[in-house]
């Protein structure tokens, strides 16, 4: 967030509770209360499974985009998804490097819209697992990707697998 909006002030936010059982209702309600146009999405796992998700699209630049980033950060800190594994600060820093130096440029090379990091490497690593940012190549409903395009992006620009850190 501070990279994109250097004058932005990171809000002080307290954890309310982790999202349980994939129930995104509290998170989505928080985002909608902040005025973000939330769209329901269905994500696809590498194994073909589906899961309910969400996305939103704000105009590029300007105070609306900054407002969206601040609201997204705030809500994701308040209602984070549970993390199955805990990473060390060094592992989280490596993950940030992988995402910013491989995944985001890969998304860009394929013409897929993506989300820029909302924090520095140090902020990402020190606040893991409640950092409130992961790269995204967009979604079929909000970013105009077809199912085939989304699958191609996932295969070409994979996230680290669960075995990366053992």
GROMACS .gro file of C-alpha atoms in nm:
model
  166
    1UNK     CA    1   0.000   0.000   0.000
    2UNK     CA    2   0.277   0.245   0.090
    3UNK     CA    3   0.455   0.168  -0.238
    4UNK     CA    4   0.150   0.266  -0.443
    5UNK     CA    5   0.038   0.548  -0.214
    6UNK     CA    6   0.342   0.693  -0.033
    7UNK     CA    7   0.131   0.940   0.166
    8UNK     CA    8  -0.111   0.672   0.287
    9UNK     CA    9  -0.122   0.601   0.657
   10UNK     CA   10  -0.159   0.235   0.748
   11UNK     CA   11  -0.468   0.211   0.969
   12UNK     CA   12  -0.438   0.068   1.319
   13UNK     CA   13  -0.662  -0.238   1.305
   14UNK     CA   14  -0.726  -0.519   1.550
   15UNK     CA   15  -0.801  -0.880   1.464
   16UNK     CA   16  -1.171  -0.954   1.516
   17UNK     CA   17  -1.159  -1.325   1.429
   18UNK     CA   18  -1.029  -1.560   1.163
   19UNK     CA   19  -1.264  -1.670   0.888
   20UNK     CA   20  -1.386  -2.017   0.980
   21UNK     CA   21  -1.495  -2.288   0.741
   22UNK     CA   22  -1.467  -2.062   0.437
   23UNK     CA   23  -1.741  -1.830   0.568
   24UNK     CA   24  -1.646  -1.505   0.393
   25UNK     CA   25  -1.961  -1.321   0.504
   26UNK     CA   26  -1.794  -1.106   0.776
   27UNK     CA   27  -1.508  -1.008   0.542
   28UNK     CA   28  -1.739  -0.931   0.249
   29UNK     CA   29  -1.971  -0.731   0.477
   30UNK     CA   30  -1.672  -0.527   0.599
   31UNK     CA   31  -1.564  -0.456   0.240
   32UNK     CA   32  -1.917  -0.358   0.136
   33UNK     CA   33  -1.955  -0.132   0.441
   34UNK     CA   34  -1.638   0.043   0.323
   35UNK     CA   35  -1.812   0.109  -0.009
   36UNK     CA   36  -1.627  -0.144  -0.225
   37UNK     CA   37  -1.814  -0.311  -0.511
   38UNK     CA   38  -1.768  -0.675  -0.408
   39UNK     CA   39  -1.836  -0.946  -0.667
   40UNK     CA   40  -1.882  -1.312  -0.573
   41UNK     CA   41  -1.640  -1.546  -0.748
   42UNK     CA   42  -1.571  -1.915  -0.757
   43UNK     CA   43  -1.205  -2.012  -0.751
   44UNK     CA   44  -1.054  -2.329  -0.892
   45UNK     CA   45  -0.783  -2.530  -0.718
   46UNK     CA   46  -0.508  -2.721  -0.896
   47UNK     CA   47  -0.696  -3.040  -0.814
   48UNK     CA   48  -1.011  -2.912  -0.987
   49UNK     CA   49  -1.189  -2.824  -0.664
   50UNK     CA   50  -1.389  -2.504  -0.636
   51UNK     CA   51  -1.419  -2.257  -0.352
   52UNK     CA   52  -1.626  -1.946  -0.296
   53UNK     CA   53  -1.437  -1.618  -0.312
   54UNK     CA   54  -1.478  -1.253  -0.395
   55UNK     CA   55  -1.317  -0.973  -0.593
   56UNK     CA   56  -1.371  -0.605  -0.657
   57UNK     CA   57  -1.259  -0.359  -0.916
   58UNK     CA   58  -1.196   0.008  -0.857
   59UNK     CA   59  -1.093   0.269  -1.115
   60UNK     CA   60  -0.717   0.302  -1.167
   61UNK     CA   61  -0.539   0.566  -0.962
   62UNK     CA   62  -0.691   0.847  -0.764
   63UNK     CA   63  -0.834   0.855  -0.415
   64UNK     CA   64  -1.088   0.581  -0.490
   65UNK     CA   65  -0.811   0.329  -0.555
   66UNK     CA   66  -0.631   0.436  -0.237
   67UNK     CA   67  -0.958   0.408  -0.043
   68UNK     CA   68  -1.006   0.055  -0.182
   69UNK     CA   69  -0.655  -0.052  -0.080
   70UNK     CA   70  -0.696   0.088   0.272
   71UNK     CA   71  -1.037  -0.075   0.316
   72UNK     CA   72  -0.911  -0.407   0.180
   73UNK     CA   73  -0.611  -0.401   0.414
   74UNK     CA   74  -0.832  -0.309   0.712
   75UNK     CA   75  -1.090  -0.582   0.647
   76UNK     CA   76  -0.833  -0.852   0.573
   77UNK     CA   77  -0.654  -0.780   0.900
   78UNK     CA   78  -0.983  -0.783   1.090
   79UNK     CA   79  -1.107  -1.106   0.927
   80UNK     CA   80  -0.806  -1.307   0.804
   81UNK     CA   81  -0.823  -1.655   0.661
   82UNK     CA   82  -0.669  -1.918   0.885
   83UNK     CA   83  -0.322  -2.030   0.787
   84UNK     CA   84  -0.251  -2.401   0.800
   85UNK     CA   85   0.124  -2.355   0.834
   86UNK     CA   86   0.331  -2.097   1.008
   87UNK     CA   87   0.630  -1.955   0.821
   88UNK     CA   88   0.939  -1.811   0.979
   89UNK     CA   89   1.015  -1.445   0.907
   90UNK     CA   90   1.282  -1.563   0.659
   91UNK     CA   91   1.039  -1.796   0.480
   92UNK     CA   92   0.774  -1.524   0.461
   93UNK     CA   93   1.036  -1.285   0.317
   94UNK     CA   94   1.128  -1.549   0.056
   95UNK     CA   95   0.758  -1.588  -0.029
   96UNK     CA   96   0.726  -1.211  -0.078
   97UNK     CA   97   1.030  -1.214  -0.310
   98UNK     CA   98   0.884  -1.503  -0.510
   99UNK     CA   99   0.550  -1.331  -0.544
  100UNK     CA  100   0.687  -0.988  -0.637
  101UNK     CA  101   0.981  -1.099  -0.853
  102UNK     CA  102   0.821  -1.397  -1.030
  103UNK     CA  103   0.442  -1.410  -1.003
  104UNK     CA  104   0.355  -1.044  -1.061
  105UNK     CA  105   0.590  -1.002  -1.364
  106UNK     CA  106   0.457  -1.333  -1.496
  107UNK     CA  107   0.097  -1.210  -1.467
  108UNK     CA  108   0.196  -0.888  -1.643
  109UNK     CA  109   0.375  -1.074  -1.924
  110UNK     CA  110   0.056  -1.272  -1.988
  111UNK     CA  111  -0.156  -0.958  -1.988
  112UNK     CA  112  -0.341  -1.063  -1.672
  113UNK     CA  113  -0.444  -0.783  -1.435
  114UNK     CA  114  -0.282  -0.819  -1.095
  115UNK     CA  115  -0.270  -0.665  -0.751
  116UNK     CA  116   0.047  -0.483  -0.651
  117UNK     CA  117   0.199  -0.538  -0.308
  118UNK     CA  118   0.037  -0.326  -0.043
  119UNK     CA  119   0.343  -0.337   0.183
  120UNK     CA  120   0.718  -0.371   0.192
  121UNK     CA  121   0.901  -0.703   0.215
  122UNK     CA  122   0.976  -0.638   0.582
  123UNK     CA  123   0.613  -0.553   0.662
  124UNK     CA  124   0.493  -0.866   0.479
  125UNK     CA  125   0.738  -1.095   0.663
  126UNK     CA  126   0.690  -0.945   1.008
  127UNK     CA  127   0.309  -0.951   0.995
  128UNK     CA  128   0.277  -1.304   0.848
  129UNK     CA  129   0.020  -1.466   0.842
  130UNK     CA  130  -0.199  -1.157   0.881
  131UNK     CA  131  -0.030  -0.940   0.620
  132UNK     CA  132  -0.349  -0.881   0.419
  133UNK     CA  133  -0.196  -0.911   0.069
  134UNK     CA  134  -0.139  -1.185  -0.186
  135UNK     CA  135  -0.086  -1.138  -0.558
  136UNK     CA  136  -0.385  -1.210  -0.775
  137UNK     CA  137  -0.423  -1.247  -1.147
  138UNK     CA  138  -0.778  -1.124  -1.128
  139UNK     CA  139  -1.090  -1.329  -1.164
  140UNK     CA  140  -1.310  -1.436  -1.445
  141UNK     CA  141  -1.603  -1.221  -1.337
  142UNK     CA  142  -1.428  -0.896  -1.248
  143UNK     CA  143  -1.116  -0.886  -1.464
  144UNK     CA  144  -1.243  -1.026  -1.791
  145UNK     CA  145  -1.040  -1.349  -1.792
  146UNK     CA  146  -1.200  -1.650  -1.950
  147UNK     CA  147  -1.175  -1.985  -1.771
  148UNK     CA  148  -0.908  -2.094  -2.021
  149UNK     CA  149  -0.707  -1.773  -1.966
  150UNK     CA  150  -0.729  -1.807  -1.588
  151UNK     CA  151  -0.612  -2.170  -1.612
  152UNK     CA  152  -0.322  -2.069  -1.840
  153UNK     CA  153  -0.214  -1.798  -1.593
  154UNK     CA  154  -0.232  -2.042  -1.299
  155UNK     CA  155  -0.019  -2.298  -1.483
  156UNK     CA  156   0.236  -2.046  -1.614
  157UNK     CA  157   0.266  -1.837  -1.296
  158UNK     CA  158   0.214  -2.089  -1.015
  159UNK     CA  159   0.208  -2.006  -0.649
  160UNK     CA  160   0.461  -2.201  -0.442
  161UNK     CA  161   0.324  -2.541  -0.356
  162UNK     CA  162   0.262  -2.670  -0.005
  163UNK     CA  163   0.594  -2.859  -0.009
  164UNK     CA  164   0.809  -2.545  -0.062
  165UNK     CA  165   0.902  -2.516   0.305
  166UNK     CA  166   0.883  -2.886   0.393
   0.00000   0.00000   0.00000
